[in-house]
mmCIF file of C-alpha atoms and ligand atoms in Angstrom:
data_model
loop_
_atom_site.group_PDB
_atom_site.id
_atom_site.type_symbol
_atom_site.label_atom_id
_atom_site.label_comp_id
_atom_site.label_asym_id
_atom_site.label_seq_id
_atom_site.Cartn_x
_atom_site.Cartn_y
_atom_site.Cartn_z
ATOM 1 C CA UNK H 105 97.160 124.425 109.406
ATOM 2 C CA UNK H 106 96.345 125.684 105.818
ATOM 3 C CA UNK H 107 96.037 122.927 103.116
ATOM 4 C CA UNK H 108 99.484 124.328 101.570
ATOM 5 C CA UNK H 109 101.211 124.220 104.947
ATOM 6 C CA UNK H 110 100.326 120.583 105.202
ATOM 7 C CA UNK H 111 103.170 118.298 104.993
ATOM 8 C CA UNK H 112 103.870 116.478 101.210
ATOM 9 C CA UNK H 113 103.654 112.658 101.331
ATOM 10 C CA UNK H 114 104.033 110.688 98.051
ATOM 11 C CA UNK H 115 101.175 107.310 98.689
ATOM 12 C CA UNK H 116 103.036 104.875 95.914
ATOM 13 C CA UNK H 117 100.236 102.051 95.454
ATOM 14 C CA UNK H 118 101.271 98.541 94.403
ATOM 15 C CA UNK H 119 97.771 96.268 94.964
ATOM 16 C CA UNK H 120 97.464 93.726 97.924
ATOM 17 C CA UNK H 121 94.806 92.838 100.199
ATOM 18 C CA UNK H 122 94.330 96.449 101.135
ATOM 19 C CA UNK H 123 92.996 97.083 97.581
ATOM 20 C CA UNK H 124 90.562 94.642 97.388
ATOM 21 C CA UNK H 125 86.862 94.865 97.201
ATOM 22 C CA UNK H 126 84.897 91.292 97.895
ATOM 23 C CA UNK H 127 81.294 90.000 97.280
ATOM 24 C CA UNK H 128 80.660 90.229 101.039
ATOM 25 C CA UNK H 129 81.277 91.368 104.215
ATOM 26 C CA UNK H 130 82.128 88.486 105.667
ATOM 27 C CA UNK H 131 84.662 87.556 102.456
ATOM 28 C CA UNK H 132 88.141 87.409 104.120
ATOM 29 C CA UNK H 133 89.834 84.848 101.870
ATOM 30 C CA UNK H 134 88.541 84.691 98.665
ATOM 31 C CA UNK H 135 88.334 87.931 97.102
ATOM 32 C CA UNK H 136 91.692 88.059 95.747
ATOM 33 C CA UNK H 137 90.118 85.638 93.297
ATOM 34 C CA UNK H 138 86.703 87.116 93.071
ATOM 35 C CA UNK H 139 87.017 90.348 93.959
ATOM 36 C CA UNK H 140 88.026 93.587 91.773
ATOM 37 C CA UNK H 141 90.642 96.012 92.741
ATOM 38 C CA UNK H 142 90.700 99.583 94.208
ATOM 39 C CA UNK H 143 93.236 102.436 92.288
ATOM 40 C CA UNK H 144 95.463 103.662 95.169
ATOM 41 C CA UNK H 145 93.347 107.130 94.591
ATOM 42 C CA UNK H 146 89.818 105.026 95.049
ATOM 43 C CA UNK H 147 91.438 103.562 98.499
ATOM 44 C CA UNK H 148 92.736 107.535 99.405
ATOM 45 C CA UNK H 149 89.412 108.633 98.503
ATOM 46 C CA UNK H 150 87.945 106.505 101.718
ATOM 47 C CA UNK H 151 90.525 108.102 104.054
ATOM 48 C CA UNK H 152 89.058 111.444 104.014
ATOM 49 C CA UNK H 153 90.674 111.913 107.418
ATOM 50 C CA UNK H 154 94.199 112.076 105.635
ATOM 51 C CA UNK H 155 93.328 115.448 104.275
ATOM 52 C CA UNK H 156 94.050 117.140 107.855
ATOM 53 C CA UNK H 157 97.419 115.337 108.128
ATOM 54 C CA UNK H 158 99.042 115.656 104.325
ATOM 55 C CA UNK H 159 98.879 116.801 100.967
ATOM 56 C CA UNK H 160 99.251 113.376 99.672
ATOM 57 C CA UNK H 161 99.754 112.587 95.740
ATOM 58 C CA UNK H 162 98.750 109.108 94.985
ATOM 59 C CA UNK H 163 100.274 106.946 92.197
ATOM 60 C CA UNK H 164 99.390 103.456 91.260
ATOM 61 C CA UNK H 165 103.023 101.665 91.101
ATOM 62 C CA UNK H 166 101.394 98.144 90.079
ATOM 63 C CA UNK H 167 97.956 96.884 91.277
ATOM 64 C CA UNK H 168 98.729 93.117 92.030
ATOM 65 C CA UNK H 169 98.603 90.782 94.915
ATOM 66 C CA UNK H 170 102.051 90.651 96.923
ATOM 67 C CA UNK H 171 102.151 87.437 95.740
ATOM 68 C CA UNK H 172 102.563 88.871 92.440
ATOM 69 C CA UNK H 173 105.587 91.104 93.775
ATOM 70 C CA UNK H 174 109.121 90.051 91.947
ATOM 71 C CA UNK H 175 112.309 91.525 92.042
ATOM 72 C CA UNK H 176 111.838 93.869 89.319
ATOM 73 C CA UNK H 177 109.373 95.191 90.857
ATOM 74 C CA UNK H 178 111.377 96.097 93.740
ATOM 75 C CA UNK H 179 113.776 98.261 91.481
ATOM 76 C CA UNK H 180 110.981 100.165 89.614
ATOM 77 C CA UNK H 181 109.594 101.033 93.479
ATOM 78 C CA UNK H 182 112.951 102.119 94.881
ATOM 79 C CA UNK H 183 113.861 103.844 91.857
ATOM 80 C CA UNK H 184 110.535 105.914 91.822
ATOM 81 C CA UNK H 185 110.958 106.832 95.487
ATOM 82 C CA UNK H 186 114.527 107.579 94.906
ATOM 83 C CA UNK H 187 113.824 109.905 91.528
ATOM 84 C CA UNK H 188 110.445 111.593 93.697
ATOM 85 C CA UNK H 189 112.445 112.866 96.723
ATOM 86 C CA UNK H 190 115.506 113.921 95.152
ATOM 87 C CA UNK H 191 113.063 115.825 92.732
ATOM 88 C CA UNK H 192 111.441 117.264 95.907
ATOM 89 C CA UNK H 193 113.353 118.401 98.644
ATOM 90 C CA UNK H 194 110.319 119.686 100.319
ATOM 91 C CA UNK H 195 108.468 116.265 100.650
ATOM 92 C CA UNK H 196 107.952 114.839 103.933
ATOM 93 C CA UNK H 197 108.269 111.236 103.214
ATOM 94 C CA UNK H 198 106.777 108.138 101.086
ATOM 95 C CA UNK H 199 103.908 106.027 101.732
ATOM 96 C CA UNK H 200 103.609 102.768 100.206
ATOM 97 C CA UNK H 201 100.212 100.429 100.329
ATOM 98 C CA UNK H 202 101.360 96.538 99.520
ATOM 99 C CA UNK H 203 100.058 92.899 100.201
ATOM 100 C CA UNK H 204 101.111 91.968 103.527
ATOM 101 C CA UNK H 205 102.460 88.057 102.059
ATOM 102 C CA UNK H 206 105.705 89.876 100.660
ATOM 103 C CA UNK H 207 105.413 93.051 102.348
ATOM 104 C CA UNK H 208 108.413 92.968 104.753
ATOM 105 C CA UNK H 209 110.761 91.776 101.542
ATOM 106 C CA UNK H 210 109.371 95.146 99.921
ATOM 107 C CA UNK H 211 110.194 96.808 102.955
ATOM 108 C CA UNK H 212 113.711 95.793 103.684
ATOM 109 C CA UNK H 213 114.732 96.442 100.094
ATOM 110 C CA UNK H 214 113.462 99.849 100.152
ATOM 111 C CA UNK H 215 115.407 100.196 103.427
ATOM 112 C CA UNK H 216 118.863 98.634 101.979
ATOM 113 C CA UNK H 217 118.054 100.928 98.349
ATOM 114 C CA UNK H 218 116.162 104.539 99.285
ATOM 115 C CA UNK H 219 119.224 106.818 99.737
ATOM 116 C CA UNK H 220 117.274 109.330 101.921
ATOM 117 C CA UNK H 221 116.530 109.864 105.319
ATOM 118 C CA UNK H 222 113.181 111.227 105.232
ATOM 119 C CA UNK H 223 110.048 108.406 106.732
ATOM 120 C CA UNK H 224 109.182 105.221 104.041
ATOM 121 C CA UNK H 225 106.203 103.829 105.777
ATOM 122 C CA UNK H 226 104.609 100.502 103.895
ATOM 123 C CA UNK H 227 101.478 99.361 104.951
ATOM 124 C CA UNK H 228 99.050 96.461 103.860
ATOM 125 C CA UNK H 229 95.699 95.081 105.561
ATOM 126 C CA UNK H 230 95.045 91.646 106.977
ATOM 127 C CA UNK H 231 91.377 92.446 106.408
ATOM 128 C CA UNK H 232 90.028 93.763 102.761
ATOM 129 C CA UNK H 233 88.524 97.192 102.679
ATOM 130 C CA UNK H 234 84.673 95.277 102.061
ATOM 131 C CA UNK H 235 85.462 93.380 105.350
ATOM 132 C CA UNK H 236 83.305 93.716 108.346
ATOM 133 C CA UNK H 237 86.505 95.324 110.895
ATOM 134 C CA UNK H 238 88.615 96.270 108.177
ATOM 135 C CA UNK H 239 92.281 97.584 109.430
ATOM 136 C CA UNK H 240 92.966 99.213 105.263
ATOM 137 C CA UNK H 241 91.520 102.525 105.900
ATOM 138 C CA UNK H 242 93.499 102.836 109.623
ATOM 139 C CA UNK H 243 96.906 101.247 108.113
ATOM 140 C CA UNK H 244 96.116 103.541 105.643
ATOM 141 C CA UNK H 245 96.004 106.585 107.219
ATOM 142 C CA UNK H 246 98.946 105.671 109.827
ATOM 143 C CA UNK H 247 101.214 105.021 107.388
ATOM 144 C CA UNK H 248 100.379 108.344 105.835
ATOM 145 C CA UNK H 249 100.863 109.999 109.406
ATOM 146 C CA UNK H 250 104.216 107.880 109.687
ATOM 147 C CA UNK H 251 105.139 109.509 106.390
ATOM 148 C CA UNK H 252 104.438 113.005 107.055
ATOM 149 C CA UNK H 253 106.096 112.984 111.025
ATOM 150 C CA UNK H 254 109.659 114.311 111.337
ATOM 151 C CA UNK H 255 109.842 112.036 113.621
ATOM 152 C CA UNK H 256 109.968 109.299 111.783
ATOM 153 C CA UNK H 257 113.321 110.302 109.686
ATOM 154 C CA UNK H 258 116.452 108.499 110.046
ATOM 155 C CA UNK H 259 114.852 105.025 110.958
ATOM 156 C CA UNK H 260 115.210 103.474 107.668
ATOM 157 C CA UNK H 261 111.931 101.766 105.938
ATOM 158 C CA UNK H 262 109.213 101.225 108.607
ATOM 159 C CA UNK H 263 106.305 98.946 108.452
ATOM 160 C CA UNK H 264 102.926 100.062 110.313
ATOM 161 C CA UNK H 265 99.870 97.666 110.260
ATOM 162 C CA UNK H 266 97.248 97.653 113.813
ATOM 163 C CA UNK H 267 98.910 100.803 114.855
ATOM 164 C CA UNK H 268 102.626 99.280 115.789
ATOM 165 C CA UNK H 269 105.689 100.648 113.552
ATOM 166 C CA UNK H 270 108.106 98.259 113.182
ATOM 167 C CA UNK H 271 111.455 98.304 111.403
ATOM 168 C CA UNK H 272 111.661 96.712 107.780
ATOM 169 C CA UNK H 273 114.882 94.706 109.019
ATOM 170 C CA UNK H 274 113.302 92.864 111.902
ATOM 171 C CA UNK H 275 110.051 92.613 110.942
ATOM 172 C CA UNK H 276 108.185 89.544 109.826
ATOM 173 C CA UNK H 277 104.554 88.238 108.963
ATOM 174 C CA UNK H 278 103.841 85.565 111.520
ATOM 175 C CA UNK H 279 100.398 84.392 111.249
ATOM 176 C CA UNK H 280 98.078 83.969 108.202
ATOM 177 C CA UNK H 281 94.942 86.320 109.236
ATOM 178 C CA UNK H 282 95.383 87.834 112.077
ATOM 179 C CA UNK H 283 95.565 91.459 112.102
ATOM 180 C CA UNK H 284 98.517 91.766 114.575
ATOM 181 C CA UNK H 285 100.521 89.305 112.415
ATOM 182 C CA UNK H 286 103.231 91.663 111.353
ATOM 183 C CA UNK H 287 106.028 91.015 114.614
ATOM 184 C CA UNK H 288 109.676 91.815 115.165
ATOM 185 C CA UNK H 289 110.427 88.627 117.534
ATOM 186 C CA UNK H 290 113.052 90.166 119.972
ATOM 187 C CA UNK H 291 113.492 92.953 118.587
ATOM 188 C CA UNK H 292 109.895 94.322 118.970
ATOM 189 C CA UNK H 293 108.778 97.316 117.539
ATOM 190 C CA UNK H 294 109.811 100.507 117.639
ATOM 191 C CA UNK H 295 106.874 102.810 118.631
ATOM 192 C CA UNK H 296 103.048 103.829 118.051
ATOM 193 C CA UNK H 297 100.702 105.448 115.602
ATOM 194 C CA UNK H 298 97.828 105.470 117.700
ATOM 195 C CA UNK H 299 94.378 107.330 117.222
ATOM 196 C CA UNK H 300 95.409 110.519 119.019
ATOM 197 C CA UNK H 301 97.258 111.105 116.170
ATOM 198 C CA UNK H 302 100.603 111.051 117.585
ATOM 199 C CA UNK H 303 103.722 109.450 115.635
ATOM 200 C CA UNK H 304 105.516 107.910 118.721
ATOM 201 C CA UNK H 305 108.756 106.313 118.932
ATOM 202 C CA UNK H 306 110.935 104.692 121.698
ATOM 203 C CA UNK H 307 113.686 103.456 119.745
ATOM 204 C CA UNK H 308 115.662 103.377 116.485
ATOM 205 C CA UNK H 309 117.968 100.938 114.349
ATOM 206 C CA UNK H 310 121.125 100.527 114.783
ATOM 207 C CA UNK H 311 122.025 98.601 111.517
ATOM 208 C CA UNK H 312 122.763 100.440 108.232
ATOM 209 C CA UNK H 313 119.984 101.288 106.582
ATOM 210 C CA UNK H 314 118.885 104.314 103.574
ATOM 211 C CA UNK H 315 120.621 107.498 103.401
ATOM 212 C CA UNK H 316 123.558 105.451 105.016
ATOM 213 C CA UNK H 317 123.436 102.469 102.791
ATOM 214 C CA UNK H 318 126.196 101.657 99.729
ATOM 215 C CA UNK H 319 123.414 100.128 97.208
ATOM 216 C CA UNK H 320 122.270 102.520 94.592
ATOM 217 C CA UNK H 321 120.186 100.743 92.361
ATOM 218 C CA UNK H 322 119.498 103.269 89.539
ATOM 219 C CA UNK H 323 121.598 101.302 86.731
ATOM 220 C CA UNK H 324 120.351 98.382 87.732
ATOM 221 C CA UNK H 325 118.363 96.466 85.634
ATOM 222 C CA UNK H 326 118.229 93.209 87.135
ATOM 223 C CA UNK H 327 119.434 91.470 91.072
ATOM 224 C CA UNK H 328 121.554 88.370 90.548
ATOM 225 C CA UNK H 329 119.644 85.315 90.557
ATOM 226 C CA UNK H 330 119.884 84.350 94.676
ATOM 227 C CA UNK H 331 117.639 81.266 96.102
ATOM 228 C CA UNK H 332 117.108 79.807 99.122
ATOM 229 C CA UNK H 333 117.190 76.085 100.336
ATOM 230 C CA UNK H 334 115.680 75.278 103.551
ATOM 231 C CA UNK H 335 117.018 72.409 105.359
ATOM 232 C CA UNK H 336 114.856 69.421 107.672
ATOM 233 C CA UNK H 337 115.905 65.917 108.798
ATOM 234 C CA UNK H 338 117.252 63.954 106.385
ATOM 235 C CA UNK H 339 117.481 66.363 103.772
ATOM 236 C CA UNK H 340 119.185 65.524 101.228
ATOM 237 C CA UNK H 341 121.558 67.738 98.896
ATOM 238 C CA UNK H 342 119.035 67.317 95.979
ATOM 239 C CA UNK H 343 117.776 71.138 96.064
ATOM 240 C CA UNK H 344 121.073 72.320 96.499
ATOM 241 C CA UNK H 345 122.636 70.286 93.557
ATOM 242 C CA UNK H 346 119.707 71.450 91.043
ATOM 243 C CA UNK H 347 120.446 75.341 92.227
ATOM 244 C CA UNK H 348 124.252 74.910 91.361
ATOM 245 C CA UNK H 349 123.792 73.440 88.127
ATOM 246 C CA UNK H 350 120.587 76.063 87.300
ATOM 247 C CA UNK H 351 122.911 78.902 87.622
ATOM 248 C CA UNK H 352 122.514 80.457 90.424
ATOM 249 C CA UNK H 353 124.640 83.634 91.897
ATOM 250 C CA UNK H 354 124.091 83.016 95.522
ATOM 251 C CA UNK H 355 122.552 80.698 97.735
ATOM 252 C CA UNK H 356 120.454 81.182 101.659
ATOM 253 C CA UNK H 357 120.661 77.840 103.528
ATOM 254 C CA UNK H 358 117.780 78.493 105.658
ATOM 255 C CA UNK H 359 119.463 75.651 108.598
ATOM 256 C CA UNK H 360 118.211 74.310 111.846
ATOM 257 C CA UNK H 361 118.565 75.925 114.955
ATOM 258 C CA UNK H 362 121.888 77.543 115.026
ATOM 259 C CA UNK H 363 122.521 77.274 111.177
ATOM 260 C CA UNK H 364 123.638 73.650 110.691
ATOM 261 C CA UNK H 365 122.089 70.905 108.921
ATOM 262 C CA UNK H 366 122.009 67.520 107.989
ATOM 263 C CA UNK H 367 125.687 66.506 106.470
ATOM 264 C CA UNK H 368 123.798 65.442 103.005
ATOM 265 C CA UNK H 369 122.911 68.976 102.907
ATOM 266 C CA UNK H 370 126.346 70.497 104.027
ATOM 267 C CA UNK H 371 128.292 68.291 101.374
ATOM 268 C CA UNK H 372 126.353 70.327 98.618
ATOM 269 C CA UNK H 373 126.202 73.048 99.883
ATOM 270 C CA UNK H 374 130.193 72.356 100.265
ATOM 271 C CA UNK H 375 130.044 71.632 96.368
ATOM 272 C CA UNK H 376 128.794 75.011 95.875
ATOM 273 C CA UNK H 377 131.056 77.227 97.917
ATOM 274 C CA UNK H 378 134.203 74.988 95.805
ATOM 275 C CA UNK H 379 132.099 75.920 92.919
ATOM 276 C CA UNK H 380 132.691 79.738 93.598
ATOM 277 C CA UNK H 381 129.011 80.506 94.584
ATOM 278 C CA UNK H 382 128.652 82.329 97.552
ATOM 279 C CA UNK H 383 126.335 80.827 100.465
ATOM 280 C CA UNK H 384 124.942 82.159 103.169
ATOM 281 C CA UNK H 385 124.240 80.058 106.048
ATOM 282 C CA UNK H 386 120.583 82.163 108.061
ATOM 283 C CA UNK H 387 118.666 79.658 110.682
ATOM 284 C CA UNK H 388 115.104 79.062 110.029
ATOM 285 C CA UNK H 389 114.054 79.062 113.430
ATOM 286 C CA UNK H 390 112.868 83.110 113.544
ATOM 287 C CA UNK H 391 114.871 84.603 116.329
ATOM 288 C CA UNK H 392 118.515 84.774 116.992
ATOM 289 C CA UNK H 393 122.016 84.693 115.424
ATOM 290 C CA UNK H 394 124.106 82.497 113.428
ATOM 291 C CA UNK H 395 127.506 82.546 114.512
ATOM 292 C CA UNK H 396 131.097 82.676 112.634
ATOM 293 C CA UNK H 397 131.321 79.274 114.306
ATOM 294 C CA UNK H 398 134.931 77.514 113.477
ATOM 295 C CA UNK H 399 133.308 74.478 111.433
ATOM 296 C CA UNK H 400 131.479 77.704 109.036
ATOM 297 C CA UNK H 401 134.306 79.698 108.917
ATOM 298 C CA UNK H 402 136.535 76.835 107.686
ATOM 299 C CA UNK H 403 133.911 75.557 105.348
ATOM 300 C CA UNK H 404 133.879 78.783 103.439
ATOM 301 C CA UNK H 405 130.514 80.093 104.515
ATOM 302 C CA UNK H 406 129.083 83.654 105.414
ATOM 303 C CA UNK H 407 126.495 83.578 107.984
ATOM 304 C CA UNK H 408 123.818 85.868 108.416
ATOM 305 C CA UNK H 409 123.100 87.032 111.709
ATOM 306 C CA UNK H 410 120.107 87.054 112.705
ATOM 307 C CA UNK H 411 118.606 88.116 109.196
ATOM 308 C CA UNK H 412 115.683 85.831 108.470
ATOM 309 C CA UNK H 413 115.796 83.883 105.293
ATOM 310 C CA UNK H 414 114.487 86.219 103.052
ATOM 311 C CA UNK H 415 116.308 89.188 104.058
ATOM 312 C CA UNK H 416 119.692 87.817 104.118
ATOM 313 C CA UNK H 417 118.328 86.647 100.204
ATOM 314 C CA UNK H 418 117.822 90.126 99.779
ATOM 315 C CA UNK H 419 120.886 91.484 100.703
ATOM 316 C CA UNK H 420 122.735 88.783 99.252
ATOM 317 C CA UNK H 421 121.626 90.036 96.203
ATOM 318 C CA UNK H 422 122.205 93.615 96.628
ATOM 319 C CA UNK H 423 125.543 92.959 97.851
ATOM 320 C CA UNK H 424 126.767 90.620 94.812
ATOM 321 C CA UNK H 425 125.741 93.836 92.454
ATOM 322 C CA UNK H 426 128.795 95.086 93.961
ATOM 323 C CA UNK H 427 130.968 92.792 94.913
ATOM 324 C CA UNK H 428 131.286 88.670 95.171
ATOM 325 C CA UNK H 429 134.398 88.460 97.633
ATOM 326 C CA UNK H 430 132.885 86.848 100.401
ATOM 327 C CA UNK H 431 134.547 88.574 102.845
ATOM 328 C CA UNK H 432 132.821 91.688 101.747
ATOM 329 C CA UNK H 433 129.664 89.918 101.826
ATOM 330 C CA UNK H 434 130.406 88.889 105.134
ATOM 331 C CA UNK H 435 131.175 92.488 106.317
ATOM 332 C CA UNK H 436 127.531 93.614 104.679
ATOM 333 C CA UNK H 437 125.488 90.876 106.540
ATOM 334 C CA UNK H 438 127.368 92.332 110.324
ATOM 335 C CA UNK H 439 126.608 95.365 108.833
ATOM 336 C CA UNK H 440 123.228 96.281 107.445
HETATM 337 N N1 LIG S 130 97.188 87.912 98.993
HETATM 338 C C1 LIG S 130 97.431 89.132 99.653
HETATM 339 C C2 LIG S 130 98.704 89.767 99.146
HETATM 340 O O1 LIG S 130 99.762 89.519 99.682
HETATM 341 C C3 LIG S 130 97.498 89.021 101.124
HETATM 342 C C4 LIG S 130 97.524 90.348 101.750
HETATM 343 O O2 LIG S 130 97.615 91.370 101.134
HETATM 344 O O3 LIG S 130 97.439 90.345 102.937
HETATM 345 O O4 LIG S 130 98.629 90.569 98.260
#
């Protein structure tokens, strides 16, 4: 293939552990504090390899750790991928290089907000690219595969790190410094980038997701205000209390087990359902579903599936930019 017949991918850089340089090579925890920081086109420049898969155009988004990572800065993303591909129907996809602490909220907002089919693929590194055994320069170059493959279209925002694409909905970071931390519980992932090159997939969402999802987030400036208030024995309502009267738009009860919690913490966050704020009841145990159960039904709760935490935060907030009848709400978390 001729340079010009290479697929387009856009590489949208926003800082992380893949972006940063250490003292050492044996530095794998304190160079986001001592180190300095590559430009997305330094960290390109060490994937020479990519030139025989894309033309890719780099742009530095922000350059921060993922720590660093707030909700505006999930509009400005979404809203430059959005503005790119409509401006370029000929593009074969997005990659996007990110911290791997917040990486799979960046990833499931850009999978609820990019109103296109073609491949999102966000990457990070467990290891930094001055580590001995980095995995930046591979994650970097799969995700730009990921990007570029046909095959990837139509599966919403996926997340590659140590060769295994998963989806942005299911995914979640699962161990502190491992390099296979990034896991989709029962869900598992959904195919390989692997070093032959291939882009291979054995499955594909079934929940809403992109070029079939209802949030367009170009005139908006700012998500409603949505927290989350994770529940142990004997917790009191205390958190829940201090949210209400704060202001909040929304609140996540991250519960035990099935979704339930201590009946301190269910008589607040009783208070704040009377008090017109919605409240999503997710479980806090990683896998499974929380049920329209009689008690949460009657109570005035939505419930989450089997969103994590987070991403039933995030689309709480997305949805209450459109709407705050609960029963809508309800409808998006079965939904997306
Ligand atoms: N502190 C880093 C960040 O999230 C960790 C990482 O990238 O893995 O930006």
């Amino acid at each position: 293939m001729t340079y010009d017949q290479l697929p387009r991918v856009y590489l949208f850089g926003t800082g992380g552990t893949i972006s940063f340089v250490a003292e050492s090579r044996t530095d794998f925890a304190n160079y986001s504090y001592q180190g300095r920081q590559l430009t997305i086109q330094e960290m390109l420049a060490r994937v020479p390899e990519a030139q025989d898969v894309a033309e890719v155009l780099p742009e530095q988004v922000i350059n921060v750790g993922s720590t660093e990572v707030y909700p505006k800065h999930w509009l400005t993303l979404a809203n430059r991928i959005n503005q790119q591909l409509s401006a370029d129907a000929a593009a074969a996809g997005v990659a996007v290089t990110h911290g791997t602490a917040t990486l799979e909220e960046t990833a499931y907002f850009l999978n609820l907000t990019v109103l296109d089919s073609r491949p999102v693929a966000v990457t990070g590194a467990m290891r930094p690219p001055s580590a001995m055994g980095t995995d930046a320069d591979n994650n970097l170059l799969d995700a730009i595969r990921i990007a570029s493959s046909p095959n990837s279209a139509g599966r919403g925002a996926l997340v590659v790190l140590n060769n295994e694409i998963q989806s942005a909905r299911d995914v979640t970071k699962t161990d502190s410094y491992r390099v296979e931390t990034f896991q989709s519980g029962h869900m598992g992932f959904l195919g390989y980038s692997d070093s032959d090159g291939q882009v291979v997939f054995y499955r594909r969402p079934e929940r809403r997701h992109t070029s079939d999802s209802e949030f367009d987030v170009s005139g908006v400036d700012e998500l409603p205000q949505v927290e989350i208030a994770y529940a142990y024995a004997g917790v009191d309502g205390i958190v829940v209390d201090a949210l209400v009267a704060a202001g909040v738009k929304g609140i996540v009860a991250a519960g035990l087990g099935s979704g339930g919690s201590p009946s301190t913490f269910m008589a607040a966050l009783r208070r704040a359902v009377a008090a017109g704020i919605p409240v999503v009841i997710s479980t806090q145990v990683g896998t499974g579903r929380v049920l329209q159960t009689r008690r949460f039904v009657e109570e005035g709760y939505i419930v989450a599936d089997n969103l994590h935490p987070k991403k039933a935060r995030i689309l709480l907030m997305l949805g209450l930019t459109r709407t705050s009848d609960p029963a809508e709400l309800q409808r998006m978390m079965l939904e997306y």
